[in-house]
Structures are given as C-alpha cells and as structure tokens.
Amino acid sequence: MLSRLRENIIPLTVALSLLMELIDATVLATAIPVIARDLSVPVLSLKMAMATYLIALAAFVPISGWIADRIGARRTFLAAMGVFLVASLLCAIQTSVTGLVLARALQGIGAAMMSPVGRLIVLRHTSKEEMTRAMVYVTLPALIGPALGPFVGATVTTFLGWRSIFLMNLPLGALAIWLTLRHMPADGPPEPKPFDFPGFVLSAVGLASVMTGFSALGEHILPWQAAVALSVAGVALLVLYWLRARDTSEPLLDLRLFRHRTFDVSITGGLIFRLSNGAISLLLPLFFQLGLGASVMVSGALTGLNAVGAVSLRTFVPRILDRFGFKWVMIWAAVIRGATIFGFLTVTSIHDWQLIPLLLIGGAAQSVVFTAINSIGFADLDLREMSPATAFTAMSRQVSLALGIALAGVVLELTAGAAATTTGAEMIPIHAFLWGFAIAGATGPLSALYFMRLRRGDADGLRRKRRTVEPYGSSRERFHAPQSKEAREPAE
C-alpha cells in the first residue's frame, strides 16, 4: 500500500493543488450574503469578487505553458502555489470589497499557473502504463470540487466565519509545497521558445478590460461611465489582437483553429452554454438565502446538488455519446438544461417538490454537454494544434463563467431595485430573480441552435468502433464507448 502511494505521489500532489483551486472557484458564492453583512456593502457588489478570480484565470492561462518551458515546470508550480497561498491570506484579512476583489485577482493568477502546469508535470513524469491511474487522481478534483465547494463554504462560514474559507487553503497548500519539494524531480534545462508578447498584452488586457468593465456595472466598484469605457477599450484591444493574429505565424491564441467546425462549435457553442453555469453559480445561493429565506447550510447543500447530478451521470456519458452520437445528444441535453433553469420560475418555497429534481436533472444534462464539447474541440486537430487549442479552451471556459456571473448580477440589480443596493444582505423579492433565471435558461436553447452546425459523422472518430458478427455470418461495425483522454475527463 505504501509503495503504491509513493508511485502516485506526484499526481496526488497535483490533485491536492487542483482541489484547492476548484473549491475556491465555488466556495465564495454561498458565503456572499454573510460577507456583505460583515463588510456593510450591497450583496451584488461581491459579484466582482467571484468574477475577478475567473478573469485573472482567463488572462494568464495562455502563457502558463511558455513560463513552464522557460523557467521549469516544477519551479512554476511552486511559485504558483506560493502566489495562491499569499493571495488566500490577503483575502482573509480584507475589510473592504475593493481589497477583496484585488486579492481574488492575485489568487486567480496563481490558479492560472497551477492547473495546466500541474497536468504537464504529471504527463512528463508518469510512465504510459501508469498514466490511466495517475489521471484518475488528477481529474478527481474536477468531480468533487464543485460538489464540495458550496457545502464546505457554508459549513466553514457558519461555524468559523467567512474568512476561514480562505485560511483553510494555508495548511493544504503548505502540504502540497512540501510534497513537491520532497518528491518531484528537478527540472531539466529550460526550453526557450518564441513568445508573442504583443499578443499577450493585447489579449490579456483586452479580455480583462471587457470582463472587468461588464462585471463592474452597477457602480459598486467603478462609476458606470468608467465601466462602459473600460469595456469599449477592451473590445478595441481584442479587435487589434484579431487583426494582428491573422498575420502572425505563432500567435498566442490561434484564431485559425476556428476553421475546424468541431472546434468552432466547441468554443462558441460552449461559451454560450457556459453562460448559464456562471449565472446559476451566483443566482442559486442568493435565491435560496435572500429569496426563499434558507440558512447558509441549506443553501450550500442545495447548490451542491447541481454538481451531484453531474457526477451521477458522468460514468454513462461516453456510452450515451457512443450510442447516439454527438450532435443530437448535445442538442437535447442543452435544451433539457435550459428547461430545468426555466423550472426555477415555478419555485416559491424551499420545500417545493420540484426543487431537488430540477437541480439533479439540470446537473446531469450539464455534465453531458460539458463532456461532449470538451471532446469535440480536439476531434479534427493535428498534434501541432493541440497545445494552442488547450490554451484557447481553458481561456474560453473562464471567460464564459465570468460573463455569466456578470450578466446575472446586472439583471438581478435591475430587477431587485433598492433591495440589491441596500447595504448588507437584505431579503430580495422572489420575482426579482425571474428575469435572471429566464435569461440563464435561454442560453440552453440558444447553444442548441449553434450545436446544429454539426454535421452527420462529425467527431465520430472519438467513438470507438467494435466489429460484431451478426446471424448468418454477416458483420457490421458498431460504435463502442470512446476512450479518448478528453472524453474520459470530468465535465468541469
């Protein structure tokens, strides 16, 4: 048993750091009303604290691979964990919403380096025969993080105070750093590669400006004029990046990947679909606590059920895709996900019978779509395109989640009126959440329309074929469950 543990110490260490990162991405939502009361700020001003973490992730993920090659993956991983822990401590000691937002941005920068570099370390230091078992450890946090995050946040907030949700990272991070120093091999010589610095500045500053400006609407952090100006400036920088990337041989974010229909559907359709995930991550805790009057603990447990639904169906998703193909499975799952969000329009009490089925079924449908879009994005790419596609996929995921949070916050602010701008966490009328749920639900059918771009046979290469013998000696090929790495990985 001990020898088996030693064989897997590297993936276990990486998994520990990823679990920290994923829990932190979801842990704050349940505690928002409590933090608002403690800091004496409007509850929706804290949407920036959620979104900023994702904005920093989106801006810095694309350069993580280059930094790892330049200074070494082990050094980058250690530095990223150090930044993440320092930022966690800074989050815990903040007394203003502005300070918390800035500390969360620093935390997001550290997280942006931990996730991709950690996976890179596992790939480099694990033999092929041990790879499957190693990836089980590495991908496990993506399954349990979203389910544990809301409940852990609620429990810690109830018994230890909201600041402890950041302080609990310190012992976990210290253990991960000790294991890295003790067990991870030293890096080889650096591999200097060309770096698209102008492209990084244009893309990172452009993305950060657009998402920060949109998230800041509501005048809690910036005046609305400044928020709009920041968004417009960000769009201009992204247009400049697009014009420059067309003539660059090695762009940081390669827009030529969109010539592949499957990649385009994965990124564009996936971005539309994930907007609902970001919106719901903000709306549900507020709806349960400030709309229905539930306790922090009940809110955390109910919010986590959405992820439980995703985990429950995860094992069967490859078989479903194998049996029915990608196109219509994605379309129907997206429609079902949208319908479950629309279902919250009928909830008026924490005891309504439809509440738990909506959470579980919605999470299961979400799992199907996430698994499918994570797979088809790589279906038609060659080996040279895999690395830039991975960076693009990771960045688009964070962008869509951050925009979803910002959209839900703006809509709720407009519909809640004075209840959303009152200092502290006051009750919000249930009807104020209706437009938020309606808009979030609409992203399901809208993404389904984009998934219609897929053609018969697209991504069938991801489905394993098995030849079976029929009666009278005839034979035909049947698809069997896909075993590609992307298809096996958890659905976010």
PDB file of N, CA and C in Angstrom, residues 343-392:
ATOM      1  N   GLY A 343     -37.411  26.001 -14.961  1.00  0.00           N
ATOM      2  CA  GLY A 343     -38.219  25.411 -13.903  1.00  0.00           C
ATOM      3  C   GLY A 343     -38.143  26.162 -12.592  1.00  0.00           C
ATOM      4  N   PHE A 344     -37.026  26.885 -12.365  1.00  0.00           N
ATOM      5  CA  PHE A 344     -36.913  27.656 -11.125  1.00  0.00           C
ATOM      6  C   PHE A 344     -37.905  28.817 -11.074  1.00  0.00           C
ATOM      7  N   LEU A 345     -38.494  29.153 -12.212  1.00  0.00           N
ATOM      8  CA  LEU A 345     -39.527  30.193 -12.233  1.00  0.00           C
ATOM      9  C   LEU A 345     -40.763  29.747 -11.470  1.00  0.00           C
ATOM     10  N   THR A 346     -40.921  28.431 -11.257  1.00  0.00           N
ATOM     11  CA  THR A 346     -42.100  27.903 -10.558  1.00  0.00           C
ATOM     12  C   THR A 346     -41.846  27.678  -9.070  1.00  0.00           C
ATOM     13  N   VAL A 347     -40.614  27.873  -8.611  1.00  0.00           N
ATOM     14  CA  VAL A 347     -40.265  27.604  -7.213  1.00  0.00           C
ATOM     15  C   VAL A 347     -40.580  28.827  -6.368  1.00  0.00           C
ATOM     16  N   THR A 348     -41.387  28.631  -5.340  1.00  0.00           N
ATOM     17  CA  THR A 348     -41.757  29.737  -4.445  1.00  0.00           C
ATOM     18  C   THR A 348     -41.429  29.440  -2.986  1.00  0.00           C
ATOM     19  N   SER A 349     -40.959  28.222  -2.721  1.00  0.00           N
ATOM     20  CA  SER A 349     -40.638  27.834  -1.347  1.00  0.00           C
ATOM     21  C   SER A 349     -39.489  26.841  -1.360  1.00  0.00           C
ATOM     22  N   ILE A 350     -38.708  26.825  -0.301  1.00  0.00           N
ATOM     23  CA  ILE A 350     -37.598  25.896  -0.176  1.00  0.00           C
ATOM     24  C   ILE A 350     -38.090  24.456  -0.073  1.00  0.00           C
ATOM     25  N   HIS A 351     -39.386  24.287   0.199  1.00  0.00           N
ATOM     26  CA  HIS A 351     -39.970  22.950   0.354  1.00  0.00           C
ATOM     27  C   HIS A 351     -40.682  22.462  -0.910  1.00  0.00           C
ATOM     28  N   ASP A 352     -40.650  23.231  -1.999  1.00  0.00           N
ATOM     29  CA  ASP A 352     -41.333  22.812  -3.227  1.00  0.00           C
ATOM     30  C   ASP A 352     -40.741  21.498  -3.736  1.00  0.00           C
ATOM     31  N   TRP A 353     -41.635  20.586  -4.156  1.00  0.00           N
ATOM     32  CA  TRP A 353     -41.212  19.236  -4.534  1.00  0.00           C
ATOM     33  C   TRP A 353     -40.285  19.227  -5.747  1.00  0.00           C
ATOM     34  N   GLN A 354     -40.434  20.196  -6.650  1.00  0.00           N
ATOM     35  CA  GLN A 354     -39.678  20.159  -7.900  1.00  0.00           C
ATOM     36  C   GLN A 354     -38.242  20.659  -7.743  1.00  0.00           C
ATOM     37  N   LEU A 355     -37.897  21.209  -6.592  1.00  0.00           N
ATOM     38  CA  LEU A 355     -36.593  21.849  -6.425  1.00  0.00           C
ATOM     39  C   LEU A 355     -35.435  20.862  -6.610  1.00  0.00           C
ATOM     40  N   ILE A 356     -35.453  19.756  -5.895  1.00  0.00           N
ATOM     41  CA  ILE A 356     -34.350  18.792  -5.975  1.00  0.00           C
ATOM     42  C   ILE A 356     -34.267  18.137  -7.350  1.00  0.00           C
ATOM     43  N   PRO A 357     -35.391  17.687  -7.960  1.00  0.00           N
ATOM     44  CA  PRO A 357     -35.278  17.150  -9.331  1.00  0.00           C
ATOM     45  C   PRO A 357     -34.694  18.159 -10.320  1.00  0.00           C
ATOM     46  N   LEU A 358     -35.055  19.430 -10.202  1.00  0.00           N
ATOM     47  CA  LEU A 358     -34.503  20.438 -11.108  1.00  0.00           C
ATOM     48  C   LEU A 358     -32.988  20.536 -10.972  1.00  0.00           C
ATOM     49  N   LEU A 359     -32.495  20.497  -9.741  1.00  0.00           N
ATOM     50  CA  LEU A 359     -31.061  20.587  -9.503  1.00  0.00           C
ATOM     51  C   LEU A 359     -30.328  19.349 -10.035  1.00  0.00           C
ATOM     52  N   LEU A 360     -30.852  18.172  -9.742  1.00  0.00           N
ATOM     53  CA  LEU A 360     -30.181  16.928 -10.145  1.00  0.00           C
ATOM     54  C   LEU A 360     -30.234  16.726 -11.664  1.00  0.00           C
ATOM     55  N   ILE A 361     -31.414  16.912 -12.261  1.00  0.00           N
ATOM     56  CA  ILE A 361     -31.545  16.716 -13.707  1.00  0.00           C
ATOM     57  C   ILE A 361     -30.747  17.775 -14.466  1.00  0.00           C
ATOM     58  N   GLY A 362     -30.794  19.012 -13.982  1.00  0.00           N
ATOM     59  CA  GLY A 362     -30.021  20.072 -14.627  1.00  0.00           C
ATOM     60  C   GLY A 362     -28.525  19.794 -14.574  1.00  0.00           C
ATOM     61  N   GLY A 363     -28.033  19.305 -13.431  1.00  0.00           N
ATOM     62  CA  GLY A 363     -26.621  18.967 -13.325  1.00  0.00           C
ATOM     63  C   GLY A 363     -26.235  17.829 -14.249  1.00  0.00           C
ATOM     64  N   ALA A 364     -27.114  16.831 -14.369  1.00  0.00           N
ATOM     65  CA  ALA A 364     -26.834  15.697 -15.256  1.00  0.00           C
ATOM     66  C   ALA A 364     -26.771  16.145 -16.718  1.00  0.00           C
ATOM     67  N   ALA A 365     -27.721  16.978 -17.149  1.00  0.00           N
ATOM     68  CA  ALA A 365     -27.712  17.480 -18.533  1.00  0.00           C
ATOM     69  C   ALA A 365     -26.479  18.335 -18.787  1.00  0.00           C
ATOM     70  N   GLN A 366     -26.103  19.125 -17.813  1.00  0.00           N
ATOM     71  CA  GLN A 366     -24.905  19.939 -17.927  1.00  0.00           C
ATOM     72  C   GLN A 366     -23.667  19.067 -18.116  1.00  0.00           C
ATOM     73  N   SER A 367     -23.607  17.957 -17.386  1.00  0.00           N
ATOM     74  CA  SER A 367     -22.476  17.039 -17.492  1.00  0.00           C
ATOM     75  C   SER A 367     -22.349  16.481 -18.902  1.00  0.00           C
ATOM     76  N   VAL A 368     -23.481  16.147 -19.524  1.00  0.00           N
ATOM     77  CA  VAL A 368     -23.463  15.601 -20.883  1.00  0.00           C
ATOM     78  C   VAL A 368     -22.879  16.617 -21.857  1.00  0.00           C
ATOM     79  N   VAL A 369     -23.356  17.859 -21.784  1.00  0.00           N
ATOM     80  CA  VAL A 369     -22.877  18.887 -22.718  1.00  0.00           C
ATOM     81  C   VAL A 369     -21.406  19.181 -22.491  1.00  0.00           C
ATOM     82  N   PHE A 370     -20.995  19.338 -21.231  1.00  0.00           N
ATOM     83  CA  PHE A 370     -19.599  19.637 -20.946  1.00  0.00           C
ATOM     84  C   PHE A 370     -18.674  18.548 -21.476  1.00  0.00           C
ATOM     85  N   THR A 371     -19.026  17.293 -21.244  1.00  0.00           N
ATOM     86  CA  THR A 371     -18.187  16.201 -21.713  1.00  0.00           C
ATOM     87  C   THR A 371     -18.090  16.219 -23.233  1.00  0.00           C
ATOM     88  N   ALA A 372     -19.214  16.456 -23.907  1.00  0.00           N
ATOM     89  CA  ALA A 372     -19.232  16.446 -25.367  1.00  0.00           C
ATOM     90  C   ALA A 372     -18.412  17.594 -25.957  1.00  0.00           C
ATOM     91  N   ILE A 373     -18.601  18.815 -25.445  1.00  0.00           N
ATOM     92  CA  ILE A 373     -17.874  19.940 -26.030  1.00  0.00           C
ATOM     93  C   ILE A 373     -16.393  19.881 -25.685  1.00  0.00           C
ATOM     94  N   ASN A 374     -16.035  19.316 -24.527  1.00  0.00           N
ATOM     95  CA  ASN A 374     -14.625  19.142 -24.199  1.00  0.00           C
ATOM     96  C   ASN A 374     -13.952  18.165 -25.152  1.00  0.00           C
ATOM     97  N   SER A 375     -14.706  17.225 -25.708  1.00  0.00           N
ATOM     98  CA  SER A 375     -14.155  16.206 -26.599  1.00  0.00           C
ATOM     99  C   SER A 375     -14.088  16.691 -28.047  1.00  0.00           C
ATOM    100  N   ILE A 376     -15.202  17.235 -28.558  1.00  0.00           N
ATOM    101  CA  ILE A 376     -15.245  17.543 -29.986  1.00  0.00           C
ATOM    102  C   ILE A 376     -14.281  18.656 -30.367  1.00  0.00           C
ATOM    103  N   GLY A 377     -13.899  19.486 -29.420  1.00  0.00           N
ATOM    104  CA  GLY A 377     -12.954  20.553 -29.732  1.00  0.00           C
ATOM    105  C   GLY A 377     -11.627  20.036 -30.252  1.00  0.00           C
ATOM    106  N   PHE A 378     -11.274  18.803 -29.909  1.00  0.00           N
ATOM    107  CA  PHE A 378      -9.999  18.224 -30.322  1.00  0.00           C
ATOM    108  C   PHE A 378     -10.156  17.173 -31.415  1.00  0.00           C
ATOM    109  N   ALA A 379     -11.379  16.974 -31.907  1.00  0.00           N
ATOM    110  CA  ALA A 379     -11.654  15.857 -32.814  1.00  0.00           C
ATOM    111  C   ALA A 379     -10.899  15.958 -34.126  1.00  0.00           C
ATOM    112  N   ASP A 380     -10.743  17.153 -34.676  1.00  0.00           N
ATOM    113  CA  ASP A 380     -10.164  17.312 -36.010  1.00  0.00           C
ATOM    114  C   ASP A 380      -8.812  18.019 -35.995  1.00  0.00           C
ATOM    115  N   LEU A 381      -8.188  18.139 -34.832  1.00  0.00           N
ATOM    116  CA  LEU A 381      -6.921  18.854 -34.728  1.00  0.00           C
ATOM    117  C   LEU A 381      -5.742  17.902 -34.896  1.00  0.00           C
ATOM    118  N   ASP A 382      -4.636  18.420 -35.459  1.00  0.00           N
ATOM    119  CA  ASP A 382      -3.421  17.623 -35.519  1.00  0.00           C
ATOM    120  C   ASP A 382      -2.590  17.909 -34.269  1.00  0.00           C
ATOM    121  N   LEU A 383      -1.495  17.192 -34.111  1.00  0.00           N
ATOM    122  CA  LEU A 383      -0.687  17.299 -32.892  1.00  0.00           C
ATOM    123  C   LEU A 383      -0.166  18.719 -32.682  1.00  0.00           C
ATOM    124  N   ARG A 384       0.186  19.411 -33.758  1.00  0.00           N
ATOM    125  CA  ARG A 384       0.731  20.760 -33.636  1.00  0.00           C
ATOM    126  C   ARG A 384      -0.314  21.728 -33.079  1.00  0.00           C
ATOM    127  N   GLU A 385      -1.581  21.436 -33.332  1.00  0.00           N
ATOM    128  CA  GLU A 385      -2.650  22.348 -32.915  1.00  0.00           C
ATOM    129  C   GLU A 385      -3.167  22.066 -31.512  1.00  0.00           C
ATOM    130  N   MET A 386      -2.745  20.956 -30.901  1.00  0.00           N
ATOM    131  CA  MET A 386      -3.284  20.570 -29.601  1.00  0.00           C
ATOM    132  C   MET A 386      -2.958  21.587 -28.506  1.00  0.00           C
ATOM    133  N   SER A 387      -1.702  22.040 -28.461  1.00  0.00           N
ATOM    134  CA  SER A 387      -1.293  22.950 -27.381  1.00  0.00           C
ATOM    135  C   SER A 387      -2.049  24.280 -27.433  1.00  0.00           C
ATOM    136  N   PRO A 388      -2.067  24.990 -28.594  1.00  0.00           N
ATOM    137  CA  PRO A 388      -2.844  26.245 -28.620  1.00  0.00           C
ATOM    138  C   PRO A 388      -4.330  26.021 -28.399  1.00  0.00           C
ATOM    139  N   ALA A 389      -4.852  24.875 -28.836  1.00  0.00           N
ATOM    140  CA  ALA A 389      -6.275  24.595 -28.624  1.00  0.00           C
ATOM    141  C   ALA A 389      -6.584  24.408 -27.147  1.00  0.00           C
ATOM    142  N   THR A 390      -5.662  23.751 -26.421  1.00  0.00           N
ATOM    143  CA  THR A 390      -5.848  23.567 -24.981  1.00  0.00           C
ATOM    144  C   THR A 390      -5.912  24.911 -24.267  1.00  0.00           C
ATOM    145  N   ALA A 391      -4.988  25.826 -24.626  1.00  0.00           N
ATOM    146  CA  ALA A 391      -4.979  27.158 -24.017  1.00  0.00           C
ATOM    147  C   ALA A 391      -6.263  27.914 -24.343  1.00  0.00           C
ATOM    148  N   PHE A 392      -6.696  27.832 -25.607  1.00  0.00           N
ATOM    149  CA  PHE A 392      -7.914  28.533 -26.028  1.00  0.00           C
ATOM    150  C   PHE A 392      -9.126  27.999 -25.274  1.00  0.00           C
TER     151      PHE A 392
END
